[in-house]
PDB file of C-alpha atoms in Angstrom:
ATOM      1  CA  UNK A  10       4.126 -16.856  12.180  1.00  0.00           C
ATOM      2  CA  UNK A  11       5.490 -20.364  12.788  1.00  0.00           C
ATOM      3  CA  UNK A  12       5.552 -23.130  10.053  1.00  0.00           C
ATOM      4  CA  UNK A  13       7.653 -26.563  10.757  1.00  0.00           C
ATOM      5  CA  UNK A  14       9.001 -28.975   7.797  1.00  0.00           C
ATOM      6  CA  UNK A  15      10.720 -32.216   8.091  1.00  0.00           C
ATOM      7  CA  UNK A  16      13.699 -30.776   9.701  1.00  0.00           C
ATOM      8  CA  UNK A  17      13.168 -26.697  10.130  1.00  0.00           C
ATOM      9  CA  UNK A  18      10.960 -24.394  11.661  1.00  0.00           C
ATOM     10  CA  UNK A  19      10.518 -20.920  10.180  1.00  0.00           C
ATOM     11  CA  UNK A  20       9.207 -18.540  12.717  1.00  0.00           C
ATOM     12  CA  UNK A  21       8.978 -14.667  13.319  1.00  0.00           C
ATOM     13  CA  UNK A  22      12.291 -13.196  14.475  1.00  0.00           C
ATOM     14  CA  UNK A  23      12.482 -12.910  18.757  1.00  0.00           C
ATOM     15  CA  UNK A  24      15.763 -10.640  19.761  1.00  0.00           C
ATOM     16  CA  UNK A  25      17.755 -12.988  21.136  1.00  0.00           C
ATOM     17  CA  UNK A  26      17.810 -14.315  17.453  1.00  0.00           C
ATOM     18  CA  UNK A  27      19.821 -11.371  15.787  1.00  0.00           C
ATOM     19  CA  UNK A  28      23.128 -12.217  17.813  1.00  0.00           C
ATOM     20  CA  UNK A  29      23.628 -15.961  17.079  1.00  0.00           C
ATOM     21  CA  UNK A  30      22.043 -15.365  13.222  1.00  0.00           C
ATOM     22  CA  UNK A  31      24.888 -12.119  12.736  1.00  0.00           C
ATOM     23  CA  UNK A  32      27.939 -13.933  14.299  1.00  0.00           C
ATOM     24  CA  UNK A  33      27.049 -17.113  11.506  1.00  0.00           C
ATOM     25  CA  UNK A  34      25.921 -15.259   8.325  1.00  0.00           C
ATOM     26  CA  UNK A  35      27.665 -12.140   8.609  1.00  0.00           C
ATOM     27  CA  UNK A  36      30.849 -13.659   7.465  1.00  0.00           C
ATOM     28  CA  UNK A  37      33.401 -13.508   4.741  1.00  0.00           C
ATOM     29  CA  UNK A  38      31.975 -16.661   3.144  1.00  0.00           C
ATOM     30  CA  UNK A  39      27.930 -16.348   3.881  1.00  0.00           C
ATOM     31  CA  UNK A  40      28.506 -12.503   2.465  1.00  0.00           C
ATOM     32  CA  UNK A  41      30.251 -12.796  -0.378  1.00  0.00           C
ATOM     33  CA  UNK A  42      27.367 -12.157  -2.837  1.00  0.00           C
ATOM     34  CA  UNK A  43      25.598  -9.988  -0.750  1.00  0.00           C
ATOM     35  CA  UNK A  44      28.052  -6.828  -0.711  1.00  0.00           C
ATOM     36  CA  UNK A  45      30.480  -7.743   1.859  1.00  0.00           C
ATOM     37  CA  UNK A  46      30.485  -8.324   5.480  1.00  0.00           C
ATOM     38  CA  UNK A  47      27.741  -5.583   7.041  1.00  0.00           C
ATOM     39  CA  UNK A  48      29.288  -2.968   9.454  1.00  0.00           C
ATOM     40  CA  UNK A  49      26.907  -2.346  12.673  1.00  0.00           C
ATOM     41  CA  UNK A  50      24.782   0.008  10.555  1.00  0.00           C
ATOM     42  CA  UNK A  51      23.781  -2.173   7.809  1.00  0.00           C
ATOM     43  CA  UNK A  52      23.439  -5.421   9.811  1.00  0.00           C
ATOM     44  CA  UNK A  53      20.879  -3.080  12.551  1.00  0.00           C
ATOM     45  CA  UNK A  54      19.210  -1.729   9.520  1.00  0.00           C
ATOM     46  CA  UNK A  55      18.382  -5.521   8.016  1.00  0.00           C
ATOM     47  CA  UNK A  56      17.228  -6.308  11.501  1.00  0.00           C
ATOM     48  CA  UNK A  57      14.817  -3.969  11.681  1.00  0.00           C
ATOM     49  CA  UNK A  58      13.983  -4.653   7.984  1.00  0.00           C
ATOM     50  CA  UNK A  59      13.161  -7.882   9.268  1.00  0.00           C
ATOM     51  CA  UNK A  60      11.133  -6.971  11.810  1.00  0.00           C
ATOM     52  CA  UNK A  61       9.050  -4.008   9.557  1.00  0.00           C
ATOM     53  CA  UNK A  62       8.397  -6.579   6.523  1.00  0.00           C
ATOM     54  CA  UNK A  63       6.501  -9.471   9.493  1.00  0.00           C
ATOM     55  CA  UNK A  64       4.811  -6.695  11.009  1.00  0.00           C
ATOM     56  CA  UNK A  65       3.385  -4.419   8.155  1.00  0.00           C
ATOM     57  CA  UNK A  66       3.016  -7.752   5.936  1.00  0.00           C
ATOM     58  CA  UNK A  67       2.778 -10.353   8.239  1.00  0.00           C
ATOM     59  CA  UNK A  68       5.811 -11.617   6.236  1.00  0.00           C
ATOM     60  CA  UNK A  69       9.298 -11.359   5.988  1.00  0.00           C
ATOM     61  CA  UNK A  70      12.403 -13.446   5.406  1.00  0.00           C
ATOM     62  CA  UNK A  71      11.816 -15.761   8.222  1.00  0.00           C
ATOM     63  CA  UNK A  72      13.935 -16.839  11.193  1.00  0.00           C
ATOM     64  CA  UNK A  73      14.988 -20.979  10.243  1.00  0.00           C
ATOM     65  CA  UNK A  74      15.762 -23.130  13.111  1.00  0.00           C
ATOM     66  CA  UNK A  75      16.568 -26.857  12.832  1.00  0.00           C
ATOM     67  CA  UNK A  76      14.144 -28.699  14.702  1.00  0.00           C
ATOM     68  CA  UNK A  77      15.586 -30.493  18.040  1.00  0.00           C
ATOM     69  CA  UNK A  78      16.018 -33.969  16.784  1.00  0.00           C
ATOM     70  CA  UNK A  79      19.370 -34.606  17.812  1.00  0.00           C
ATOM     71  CA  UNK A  80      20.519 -34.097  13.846  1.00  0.00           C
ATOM     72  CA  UNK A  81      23.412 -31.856  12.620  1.00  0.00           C
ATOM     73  CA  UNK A  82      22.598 -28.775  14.146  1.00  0.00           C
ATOM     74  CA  UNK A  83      19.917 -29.202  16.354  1.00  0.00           C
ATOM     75  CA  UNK A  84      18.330 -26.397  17.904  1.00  0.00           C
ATOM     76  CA  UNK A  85      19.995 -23.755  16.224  1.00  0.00           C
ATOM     77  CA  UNK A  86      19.354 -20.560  14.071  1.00  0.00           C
ATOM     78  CA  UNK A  87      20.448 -21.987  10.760  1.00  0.00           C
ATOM     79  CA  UNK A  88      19.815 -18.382   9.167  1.00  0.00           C
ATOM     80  CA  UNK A  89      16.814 -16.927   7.191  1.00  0.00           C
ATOM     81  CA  UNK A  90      14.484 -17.803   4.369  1.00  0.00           C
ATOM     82  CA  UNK A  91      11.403 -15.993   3.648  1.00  0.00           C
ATOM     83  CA  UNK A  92       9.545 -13.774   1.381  1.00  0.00           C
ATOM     84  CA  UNK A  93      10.085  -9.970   1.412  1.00  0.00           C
ATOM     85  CA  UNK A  94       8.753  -7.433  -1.449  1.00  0.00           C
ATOM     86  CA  UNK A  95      11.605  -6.855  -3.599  1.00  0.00           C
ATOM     87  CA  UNK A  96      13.355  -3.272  -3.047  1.00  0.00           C
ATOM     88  CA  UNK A  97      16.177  -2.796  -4.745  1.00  0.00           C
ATOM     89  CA  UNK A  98      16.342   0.533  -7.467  1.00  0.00           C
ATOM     90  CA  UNK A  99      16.119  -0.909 -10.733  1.00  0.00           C
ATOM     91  CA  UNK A 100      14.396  -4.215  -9.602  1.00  0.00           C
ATOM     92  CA  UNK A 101      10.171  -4.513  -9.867  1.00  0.00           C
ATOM     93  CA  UNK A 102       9.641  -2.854  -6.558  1.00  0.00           C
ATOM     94  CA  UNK A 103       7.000  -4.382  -4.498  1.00  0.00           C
ATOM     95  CA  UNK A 104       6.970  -7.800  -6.618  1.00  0.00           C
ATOM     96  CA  UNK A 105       7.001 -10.825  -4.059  1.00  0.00           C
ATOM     97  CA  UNK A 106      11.059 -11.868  -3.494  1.00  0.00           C
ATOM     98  CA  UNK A 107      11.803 -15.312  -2.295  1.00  0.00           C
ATOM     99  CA  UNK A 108      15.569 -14.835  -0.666  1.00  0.00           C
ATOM    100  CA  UNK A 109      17.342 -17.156   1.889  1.00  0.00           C
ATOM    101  CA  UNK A 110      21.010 -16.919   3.652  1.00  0.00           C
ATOM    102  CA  UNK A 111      22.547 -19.984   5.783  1.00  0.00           C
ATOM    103  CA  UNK A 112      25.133 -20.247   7.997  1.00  0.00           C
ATOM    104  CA  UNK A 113      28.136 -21.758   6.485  1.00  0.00           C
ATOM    105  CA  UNK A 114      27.957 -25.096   8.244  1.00  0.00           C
ATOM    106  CA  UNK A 115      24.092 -25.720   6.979  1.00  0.00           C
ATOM    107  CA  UNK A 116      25.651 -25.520   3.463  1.00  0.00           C
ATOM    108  CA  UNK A 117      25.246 -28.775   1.740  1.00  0.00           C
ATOM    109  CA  UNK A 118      22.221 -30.238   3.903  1.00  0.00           C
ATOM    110  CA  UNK A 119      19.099 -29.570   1.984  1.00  0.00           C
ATOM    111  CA  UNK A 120      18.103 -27.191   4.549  1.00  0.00           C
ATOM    112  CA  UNK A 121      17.517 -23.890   1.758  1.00  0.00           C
ATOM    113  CA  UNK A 122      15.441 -25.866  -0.746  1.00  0.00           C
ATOM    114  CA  UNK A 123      13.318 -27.500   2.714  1.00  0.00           C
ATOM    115  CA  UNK A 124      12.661 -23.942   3.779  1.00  0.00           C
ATOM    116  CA  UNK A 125      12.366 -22.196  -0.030  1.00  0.00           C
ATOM    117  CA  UNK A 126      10.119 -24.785  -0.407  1.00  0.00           C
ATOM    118  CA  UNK A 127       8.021 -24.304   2.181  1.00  0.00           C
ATOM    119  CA  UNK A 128       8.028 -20.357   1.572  1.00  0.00           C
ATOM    120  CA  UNK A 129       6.720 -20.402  -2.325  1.00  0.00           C
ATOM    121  CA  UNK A 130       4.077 -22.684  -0.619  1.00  0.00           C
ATOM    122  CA  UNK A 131       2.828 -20.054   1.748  1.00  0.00           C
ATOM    123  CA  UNK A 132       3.470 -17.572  -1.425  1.00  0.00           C
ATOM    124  CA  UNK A 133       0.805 -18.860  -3.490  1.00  0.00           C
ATOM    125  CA  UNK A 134      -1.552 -20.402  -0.552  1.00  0.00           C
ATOM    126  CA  UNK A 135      -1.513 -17.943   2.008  1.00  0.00           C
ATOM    127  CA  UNK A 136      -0.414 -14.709   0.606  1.00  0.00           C
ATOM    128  CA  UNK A 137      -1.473 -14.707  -2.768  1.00  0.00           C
ATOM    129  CA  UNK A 138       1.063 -14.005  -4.567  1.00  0.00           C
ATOM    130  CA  UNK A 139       0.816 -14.259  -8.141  1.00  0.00           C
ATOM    131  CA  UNK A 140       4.034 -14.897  -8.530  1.00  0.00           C
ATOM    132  CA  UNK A 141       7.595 -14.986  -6.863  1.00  0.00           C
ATOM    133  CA  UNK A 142      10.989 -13.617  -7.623  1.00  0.00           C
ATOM    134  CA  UNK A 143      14.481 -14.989  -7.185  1.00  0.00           C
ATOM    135  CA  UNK A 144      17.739 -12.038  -7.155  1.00  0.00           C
ATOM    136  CA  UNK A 145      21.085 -13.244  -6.804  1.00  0.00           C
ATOM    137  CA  UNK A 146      24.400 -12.069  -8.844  1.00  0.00           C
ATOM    138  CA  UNK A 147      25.307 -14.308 -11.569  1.00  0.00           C
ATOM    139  CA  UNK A 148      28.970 -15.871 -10.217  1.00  0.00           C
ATOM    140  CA  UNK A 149      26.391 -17.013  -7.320  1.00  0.00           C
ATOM    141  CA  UNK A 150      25.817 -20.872  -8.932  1.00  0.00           C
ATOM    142  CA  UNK A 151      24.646 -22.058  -5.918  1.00  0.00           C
ATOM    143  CA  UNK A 152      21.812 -19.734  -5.395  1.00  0.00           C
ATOM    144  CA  UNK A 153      21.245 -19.571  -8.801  1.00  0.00           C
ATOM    145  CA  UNK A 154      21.370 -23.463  -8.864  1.00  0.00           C
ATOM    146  CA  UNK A 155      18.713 -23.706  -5.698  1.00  0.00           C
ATOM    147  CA  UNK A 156      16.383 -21.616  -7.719  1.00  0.00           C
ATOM    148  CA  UNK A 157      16.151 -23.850 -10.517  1.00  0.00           C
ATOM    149  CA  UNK A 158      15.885 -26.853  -8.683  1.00  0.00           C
ATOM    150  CA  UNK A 159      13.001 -25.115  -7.206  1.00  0.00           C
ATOM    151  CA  UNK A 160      11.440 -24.978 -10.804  1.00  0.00           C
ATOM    152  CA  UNK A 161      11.994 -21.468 -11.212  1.00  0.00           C
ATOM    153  CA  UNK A 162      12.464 -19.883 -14.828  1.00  0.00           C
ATOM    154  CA  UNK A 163      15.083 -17.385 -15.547  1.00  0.00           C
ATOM    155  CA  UNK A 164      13.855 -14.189 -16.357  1.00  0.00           C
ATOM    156  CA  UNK A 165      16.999 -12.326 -18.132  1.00  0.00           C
ATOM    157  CA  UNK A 166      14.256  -9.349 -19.032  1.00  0.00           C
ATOM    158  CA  UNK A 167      14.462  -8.291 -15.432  1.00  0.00           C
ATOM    159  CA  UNK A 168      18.194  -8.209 -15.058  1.00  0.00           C
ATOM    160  CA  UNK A 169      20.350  -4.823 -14.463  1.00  0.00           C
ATOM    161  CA  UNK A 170      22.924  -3.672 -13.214  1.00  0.00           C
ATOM    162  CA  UNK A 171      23.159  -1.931  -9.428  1.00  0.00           C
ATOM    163  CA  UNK A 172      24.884   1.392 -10.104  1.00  0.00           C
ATOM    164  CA  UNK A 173      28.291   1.946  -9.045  1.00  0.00           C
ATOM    165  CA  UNK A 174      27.817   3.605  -5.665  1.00  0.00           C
ATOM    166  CA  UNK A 175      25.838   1.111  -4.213  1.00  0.00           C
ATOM    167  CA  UNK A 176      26.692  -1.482  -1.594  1.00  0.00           C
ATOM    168  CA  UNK A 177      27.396  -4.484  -4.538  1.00  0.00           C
ATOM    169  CA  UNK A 178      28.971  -1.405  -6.501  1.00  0.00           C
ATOM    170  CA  UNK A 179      27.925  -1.919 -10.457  1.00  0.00           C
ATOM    171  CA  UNK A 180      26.767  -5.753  -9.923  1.00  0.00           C
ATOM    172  CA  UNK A 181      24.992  -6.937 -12.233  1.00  0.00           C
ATOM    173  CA  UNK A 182      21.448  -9.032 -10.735  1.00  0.00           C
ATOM    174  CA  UNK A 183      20.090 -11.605 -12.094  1.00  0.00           C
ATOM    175  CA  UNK A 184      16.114 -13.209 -12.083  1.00  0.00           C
ATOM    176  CA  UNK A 185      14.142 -16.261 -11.919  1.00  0.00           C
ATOM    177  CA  UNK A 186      10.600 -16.137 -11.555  1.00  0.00           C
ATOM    178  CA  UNK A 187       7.866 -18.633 -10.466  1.00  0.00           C
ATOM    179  CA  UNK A 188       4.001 -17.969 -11.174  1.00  0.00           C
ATOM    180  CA  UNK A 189       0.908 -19.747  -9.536  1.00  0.00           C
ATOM    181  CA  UNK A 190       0.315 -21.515 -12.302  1.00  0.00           C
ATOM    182  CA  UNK A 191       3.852 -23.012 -12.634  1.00  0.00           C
ATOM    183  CA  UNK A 192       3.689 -23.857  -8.970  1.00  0.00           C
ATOM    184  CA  UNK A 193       0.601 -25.525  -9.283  1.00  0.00           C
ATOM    185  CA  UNK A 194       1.363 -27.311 -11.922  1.00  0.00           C
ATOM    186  CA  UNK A 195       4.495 -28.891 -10.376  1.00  0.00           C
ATOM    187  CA  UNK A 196       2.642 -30.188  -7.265  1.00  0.00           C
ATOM    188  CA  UNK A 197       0.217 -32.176  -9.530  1.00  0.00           C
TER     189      UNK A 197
END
């Protein structure tokens, strides 16, 4: 799959994507909310995730690359954004989950709401999702934040809390939702 917006292109994952997209998400920073910076088991477990979602679904959370322009970043893996079903225990397993994660430097330039964007599009157009789900924690504002500003509604009926063994040990998650209709309705 390959899609192209103003500035990105979100494309199926090719392997000499995982090194670049691990040395500028798997950070300190970029991790924070997502249990800590992955050791080489969980980071070659989400690759293959990656690469099981595109192939069994024919989507997954996507590699973005900015377009060549010349811009800030040009050329280069800027991170993921895509839609995945959600899997966490506790969560509505299966449900469609929209989820992005940017290198650090990307921050601030528009480039997760281009590419979220563009993924609740091909959602509701091309993979018929009823509707889509946002997960983040809730000290997260800026994810939270981009979700809203993508018109999603919080959904505090879906929120629990991960039990304490987990990776995110006894986090509470938090949900915002999007259906067709609501999608639909903002385009008009």
């Amino acid at each position: 799959m390959r899609v192209t917006t103003d500035r990105l292109i979100l494309r199926d994952w090719q392997d000499e994507d995982f090194a670049p997209f691990l040395r500028h998400t798997n950070t300190p920073a970029v991790m924070r909310w997502l249990g800590g910076v992955m050791d080489t088991e969980r980071a070659h477990s989400l690759t293959e995730r990656l690469r099981g979602w595109s192939e069994e679904l024919g989507h997954t959370f996507w590699a973005v690359q900015r377009k060549d322009d010349g811009g800030h970043l040009s050329g280069e893996i800027l991170g993921f954004c895509g839609l995945t079903p959600v899997d966490l225990p506790g969560a509505p397993i299966g449900d469609f989950e929209i989820g992005w994660r940017l290198r650090e430097d990307a921050w601030g330039h528009g480039y997760a709401w281009e590419a979220a964007e563009e993924c609740l599009r091909l959602a509701f157009t091309r993979f018929g999702a009823p509707h889509v789900l946002a997960l983040t924690t809730p000290t997260n504002a800026a994810s939270w934040g981009l979700m809203q500003r993508l018109g999603m509604t919080r959904r505090t009926d879906l929120d629990f809390t991960l039990p304490p063994d987990s990776r995110m040990g006894g986090e509470t998650i938090i949900f915002h939702a999007m259906t067709r209709e609501q999608w639909e309705e903002r385009r008009r």
